[in-house]
Coordinates of C-alpha atoms and ligand atoms in Angstrom, one line a residue:
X1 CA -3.3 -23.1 24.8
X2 CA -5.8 -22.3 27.9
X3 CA -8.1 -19.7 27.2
X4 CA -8.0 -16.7 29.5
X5 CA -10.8 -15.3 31.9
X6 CA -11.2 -11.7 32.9
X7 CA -13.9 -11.9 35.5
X8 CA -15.4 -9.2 37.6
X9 CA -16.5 -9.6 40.9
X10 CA -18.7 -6.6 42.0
X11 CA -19.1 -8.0 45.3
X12 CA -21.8 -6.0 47.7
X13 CA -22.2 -2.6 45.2
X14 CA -24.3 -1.0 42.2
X15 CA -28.2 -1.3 42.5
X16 CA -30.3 -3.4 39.8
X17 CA -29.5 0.1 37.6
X18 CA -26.2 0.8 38.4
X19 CA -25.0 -2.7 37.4
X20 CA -27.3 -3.0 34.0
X21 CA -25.8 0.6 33.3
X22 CA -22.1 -0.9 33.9
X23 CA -23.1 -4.1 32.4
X24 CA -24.0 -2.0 29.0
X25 CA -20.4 -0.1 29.4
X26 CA -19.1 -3.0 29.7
X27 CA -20.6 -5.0 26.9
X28 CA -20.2 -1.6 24.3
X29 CA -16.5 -1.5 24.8
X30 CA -15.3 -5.5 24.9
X31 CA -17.7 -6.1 21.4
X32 CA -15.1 -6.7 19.2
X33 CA -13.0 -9.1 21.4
X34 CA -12.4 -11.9 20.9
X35 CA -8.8 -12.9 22.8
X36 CA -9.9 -14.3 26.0
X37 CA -13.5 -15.0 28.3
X38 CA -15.4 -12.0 30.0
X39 CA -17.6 -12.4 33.1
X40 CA -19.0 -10.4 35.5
X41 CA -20.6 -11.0 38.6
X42 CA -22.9 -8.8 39.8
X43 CA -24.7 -8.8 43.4
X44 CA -28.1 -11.7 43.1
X45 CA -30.4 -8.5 42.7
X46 CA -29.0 -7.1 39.7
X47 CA -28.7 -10.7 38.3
X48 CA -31.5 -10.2 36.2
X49 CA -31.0 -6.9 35.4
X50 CA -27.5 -7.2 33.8
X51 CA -28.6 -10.7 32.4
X52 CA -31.2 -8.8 30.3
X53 CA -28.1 -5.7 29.7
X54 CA -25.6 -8.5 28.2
X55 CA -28.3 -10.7 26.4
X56 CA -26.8 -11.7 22.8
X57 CA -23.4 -10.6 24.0
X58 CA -19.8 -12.0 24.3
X59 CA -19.8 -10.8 28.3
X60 CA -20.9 -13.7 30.6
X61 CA -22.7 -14.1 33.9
X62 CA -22.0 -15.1 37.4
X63 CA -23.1 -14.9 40.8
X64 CA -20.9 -14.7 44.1
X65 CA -22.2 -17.5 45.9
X66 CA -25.1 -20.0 46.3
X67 CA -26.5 -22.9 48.2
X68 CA -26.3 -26.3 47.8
X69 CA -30.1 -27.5 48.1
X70 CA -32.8 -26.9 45.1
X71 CA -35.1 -25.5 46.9
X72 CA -36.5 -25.5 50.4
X73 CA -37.0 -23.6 53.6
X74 CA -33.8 -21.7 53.8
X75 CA -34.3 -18.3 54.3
X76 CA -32.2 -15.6 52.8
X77 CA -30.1 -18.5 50.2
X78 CA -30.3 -18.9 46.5
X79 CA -29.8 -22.3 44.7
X80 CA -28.2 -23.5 41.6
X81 CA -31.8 -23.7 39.4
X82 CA -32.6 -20.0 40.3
X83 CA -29.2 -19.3 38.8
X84 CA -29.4 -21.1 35.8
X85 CA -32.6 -19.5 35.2
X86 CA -31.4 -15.8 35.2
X87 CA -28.7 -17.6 32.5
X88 CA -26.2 -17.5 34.8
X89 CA -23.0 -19.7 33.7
X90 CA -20.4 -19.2 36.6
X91 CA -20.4 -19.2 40.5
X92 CA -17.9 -17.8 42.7
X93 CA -17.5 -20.3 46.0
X94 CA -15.3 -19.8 49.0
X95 CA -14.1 -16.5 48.4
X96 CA -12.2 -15.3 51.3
X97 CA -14.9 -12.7 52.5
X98 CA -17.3 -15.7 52.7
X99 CA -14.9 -17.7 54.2
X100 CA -13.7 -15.1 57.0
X101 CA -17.3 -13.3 57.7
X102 CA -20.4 -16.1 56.8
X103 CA -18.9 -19.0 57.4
X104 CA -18.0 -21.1 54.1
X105 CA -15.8 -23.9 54.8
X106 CA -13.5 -26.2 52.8
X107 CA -16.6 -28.7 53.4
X108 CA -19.1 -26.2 52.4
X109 CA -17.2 -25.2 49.3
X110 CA -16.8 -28.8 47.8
X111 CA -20.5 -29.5 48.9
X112 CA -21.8 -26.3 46.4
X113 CA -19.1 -27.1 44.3
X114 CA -20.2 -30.4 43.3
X115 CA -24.0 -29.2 43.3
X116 CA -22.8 -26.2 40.6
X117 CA -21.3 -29.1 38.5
X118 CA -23.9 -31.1 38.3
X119 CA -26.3 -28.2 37.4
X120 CA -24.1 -27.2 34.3
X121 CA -22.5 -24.4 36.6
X122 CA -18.8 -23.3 36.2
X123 CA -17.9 -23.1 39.8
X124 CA -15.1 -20.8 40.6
X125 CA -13.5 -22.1 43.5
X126 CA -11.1 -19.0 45.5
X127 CA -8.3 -20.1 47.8
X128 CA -5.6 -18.1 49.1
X129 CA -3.4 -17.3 52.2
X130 CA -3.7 -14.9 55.1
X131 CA -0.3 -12.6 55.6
X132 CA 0.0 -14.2 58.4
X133 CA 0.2 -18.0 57.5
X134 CA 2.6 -16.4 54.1
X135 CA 5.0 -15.1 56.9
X136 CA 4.7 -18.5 58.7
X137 CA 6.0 -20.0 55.7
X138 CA 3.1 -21.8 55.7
X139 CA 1.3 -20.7 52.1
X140 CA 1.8 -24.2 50.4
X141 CA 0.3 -26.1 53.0
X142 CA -2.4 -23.9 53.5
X143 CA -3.4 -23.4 49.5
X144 CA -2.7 -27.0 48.9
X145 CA -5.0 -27.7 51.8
X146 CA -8.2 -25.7 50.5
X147 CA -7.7 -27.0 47.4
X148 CA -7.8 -30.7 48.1
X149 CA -10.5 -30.4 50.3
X150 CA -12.7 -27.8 48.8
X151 CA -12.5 -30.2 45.4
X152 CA -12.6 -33.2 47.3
X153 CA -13.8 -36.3 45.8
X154 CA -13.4 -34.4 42.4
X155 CA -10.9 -35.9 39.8
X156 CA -11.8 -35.6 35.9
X157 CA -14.5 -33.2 36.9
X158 CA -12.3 -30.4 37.7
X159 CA -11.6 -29.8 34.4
X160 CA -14.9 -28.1 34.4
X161 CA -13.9 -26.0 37.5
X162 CA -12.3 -22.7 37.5
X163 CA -9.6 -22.1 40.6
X164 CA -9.1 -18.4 41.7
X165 CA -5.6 -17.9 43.9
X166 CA -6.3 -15.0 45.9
X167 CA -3.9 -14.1 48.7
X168 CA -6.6 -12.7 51.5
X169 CA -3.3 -9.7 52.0
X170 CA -3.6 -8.8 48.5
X171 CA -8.0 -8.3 48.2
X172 CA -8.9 -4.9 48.4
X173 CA -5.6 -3.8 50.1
X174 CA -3.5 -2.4 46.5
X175 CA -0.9 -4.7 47.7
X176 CA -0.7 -7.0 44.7
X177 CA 1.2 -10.3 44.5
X178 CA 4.7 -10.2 42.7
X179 CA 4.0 -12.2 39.2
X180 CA 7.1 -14.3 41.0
X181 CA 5.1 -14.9 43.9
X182 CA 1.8 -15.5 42.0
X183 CA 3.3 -17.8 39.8
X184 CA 4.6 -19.8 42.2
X185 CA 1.6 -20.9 43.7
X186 CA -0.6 -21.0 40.4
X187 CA 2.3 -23.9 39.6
X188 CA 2.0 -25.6 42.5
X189 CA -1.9 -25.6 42.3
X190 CA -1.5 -27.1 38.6
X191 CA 0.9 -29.5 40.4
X192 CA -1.5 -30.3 42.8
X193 CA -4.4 -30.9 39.8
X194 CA -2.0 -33.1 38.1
X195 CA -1.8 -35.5 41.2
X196 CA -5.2 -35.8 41.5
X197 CA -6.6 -35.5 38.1
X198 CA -3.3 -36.3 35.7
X199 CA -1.8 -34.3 33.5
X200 CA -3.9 -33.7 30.9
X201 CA -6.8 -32.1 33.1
X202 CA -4.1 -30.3 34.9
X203 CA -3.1 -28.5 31.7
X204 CA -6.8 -28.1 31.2
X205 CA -7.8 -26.1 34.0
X206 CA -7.7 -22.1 34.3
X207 CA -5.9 -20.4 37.5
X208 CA -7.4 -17.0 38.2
X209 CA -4.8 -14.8 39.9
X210 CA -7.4 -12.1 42.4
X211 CA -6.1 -9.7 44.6
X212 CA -5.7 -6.2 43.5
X213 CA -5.5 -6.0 40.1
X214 CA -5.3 -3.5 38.3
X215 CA -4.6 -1.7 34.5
X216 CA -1.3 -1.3 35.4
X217 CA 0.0 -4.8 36.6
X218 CA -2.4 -6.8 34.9
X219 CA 0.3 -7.8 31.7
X220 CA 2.6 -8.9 33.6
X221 CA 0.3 -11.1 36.2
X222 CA -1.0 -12.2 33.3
X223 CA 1.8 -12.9 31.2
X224 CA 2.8 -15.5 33.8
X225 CA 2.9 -19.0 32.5
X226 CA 0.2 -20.5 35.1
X227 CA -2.0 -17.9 35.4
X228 CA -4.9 -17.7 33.5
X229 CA -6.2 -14.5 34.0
X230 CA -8.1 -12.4 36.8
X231 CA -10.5 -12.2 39.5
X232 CA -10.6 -8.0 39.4
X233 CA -13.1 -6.6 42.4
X234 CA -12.3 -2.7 43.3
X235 CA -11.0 -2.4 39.4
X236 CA -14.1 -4.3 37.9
X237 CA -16.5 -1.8 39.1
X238 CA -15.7 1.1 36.2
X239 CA -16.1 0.0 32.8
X240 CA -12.8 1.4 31.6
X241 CA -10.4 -0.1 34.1
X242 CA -11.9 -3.6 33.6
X243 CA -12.1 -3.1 30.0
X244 CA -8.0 -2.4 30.2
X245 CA -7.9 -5.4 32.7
X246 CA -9.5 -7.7 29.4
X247 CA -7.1 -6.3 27.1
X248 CA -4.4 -7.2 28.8
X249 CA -5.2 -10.8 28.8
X250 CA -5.5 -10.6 24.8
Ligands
PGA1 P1 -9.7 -6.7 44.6 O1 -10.6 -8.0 44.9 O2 -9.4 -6.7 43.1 O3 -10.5 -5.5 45.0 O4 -8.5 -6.9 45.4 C1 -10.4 -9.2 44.3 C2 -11.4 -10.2 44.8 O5 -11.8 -10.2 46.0 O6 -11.9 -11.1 44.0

C-alpha cells in the first residue's frame, strides 16, 4: 500500500509571520495523525520561519522551486544545500506557473530533478495539460511527453521522486478534474513508470492529483486507485480546509 501525501503549495502568499502562524494551525490540528504524509510549502522567505514553527512535528517542509548549481553567481536563485539546511525535505519542479511564466522546461526540470536527488531532496515533479491540448485530444501525448523527458535518464531513481498531475485548466480555476478523468491519466503515468522503471518501482511511486481541490471533492479524488493524494494551492492556504483536505486521504 502507497502512502498518501497531502501537500500544500502556498505559492507567492503569507509573509515570514503569516506562514509560521499557518504553519502552527497547521501543525496543532494534524498532531494526532497518523494516516498519510503532510507537507507544506511555503514561499523561500518564510522557509525558515515555518521550519522553526513545525520543528519536532509530523508536518514536513518544501520549497517551490530551486536551482541546479551549489552555489555561484546567479542572482536572485536558491540551490539544493541552502534547502537542506532550512531542513527542507521536498521540492516542487516544473509546476505549470513556472513552466508558462519563468521559463522551466522539460530539460530544466530533469536537470534540478536529478541535482534534488542527489542532495537527499524529494523532488516533486508537476505535469499536466493545457485545455487546449485536452480538447485536441492530445493529453496522453503531451503528459507522457513531460514525463519522460522531465525524468529523463532516470530509471530506479524515480522511486524516490514524487509526480504531481495537474491539468493547467484545473489550477486556481474551481474547475476540478473528474476522479474518471484524473484517474485516467494517474494510470497511464504509472504505466509510463512501469516501462521505464518496471513494475515494482511503478507501484512504488506516489501520483499527486493538483488542480483545485478542495474539502468537498477531495474523498473521492482521493479514493481513486492511482492517485496518491494532493497538491492543494488556493485550499492550503487556511488551516481548516487543508486540514479537511489531510483527512480525507486517511
Ligand atoms: P489550486 O492549485 O489548488 O489553487 O488549483 C494547485 C497547484 O497549483 O498546485
Amino acid at each position: 500500500m502507497r502512502r498518501k501525501l497531502v501537500a500544500g503549495n502556498w505559492k507567492m502568499n503569507t509573509t515570514a509571520a503569516e506562514a509560521a502562524a499557518l504553519a502552527s494551525a497547521i501543525r496543532e490540528k494534524v498532531a494526532s495523525f497518523d494516516k498519510a504524509d503532510v507537507l507544506v510549502c511555503p514561499p523561500f522567505t518564510a522557509l525558515d520561519a515555518v521550519g522553526k514553527a513545525l520543528a519536532g512535528s509530523n508536518v514536513r517542509l518544501g520549497a517551490q522551486t530551486m536551482y541546479w548549481e551549489p552555489a555561484g553567481a546567479h542572482t536572485g536563485e536558491i540551490s539544493a544545500p541552502m534547502l537542506q539546511a532550512l531542513d527542507c525535505a521536498y521540492v516542487i519542479l516544473g509546476h505549470s506557473e513556472r513552466r508558462a511564466r519563468f521559463g522551466a522546461t522539460n530539460q530544466t526540470v530533469n536537470r534540478k530533478t536529478k541535482v534534488a536527488l542527489e542532495a537527499g531532496l524529494t523532488p516533486i515533479v508537476c505535469v499536466g495539460e493545457t485545455l487546449e491540448q485536452r480538447e485536441a485530444g492530445q493529453t496522453e501525448t503531451v503528459v507522457s511527453d513531460m514525463v519522460q523527458n522531465s525524468l529523463a535518464e532516470l530509471t530506479d531513481a524515480i522511486r524516490n521522486t514524487v509526480i504531481a498531475y495537474e491539468p493547467v485548466w484545473a489550477i486556481g480555476t474551481g474547475k476540478t478534474a473528474t476522479p474518471d478523468q484524473a484517474q485516467e491519466v494517474h494510470a497511464m503515468i504509472r504505466g509510463l513508470v512501469e516501462k521505464i522503471a518496471g513494475a515494482t518501482i511503478a507501484q512504488a511511486v506516489t501520483i499527486l492529483y493538483g488542480g483545485s481541490v478542495k474539502p468537498d471533492n477531495a474523498g473521492i479524488l482521493f479514493g481513486q486507485p492511482d492517485i496518491d493524494g494532493g497538491l492543494i494551492g488556493g485550499a492550503a492556504l487556511k488551516a481548516d480546509s487543508f486540514v479537511e483536505i489531510v483527512e480525507a486521504a486517511g
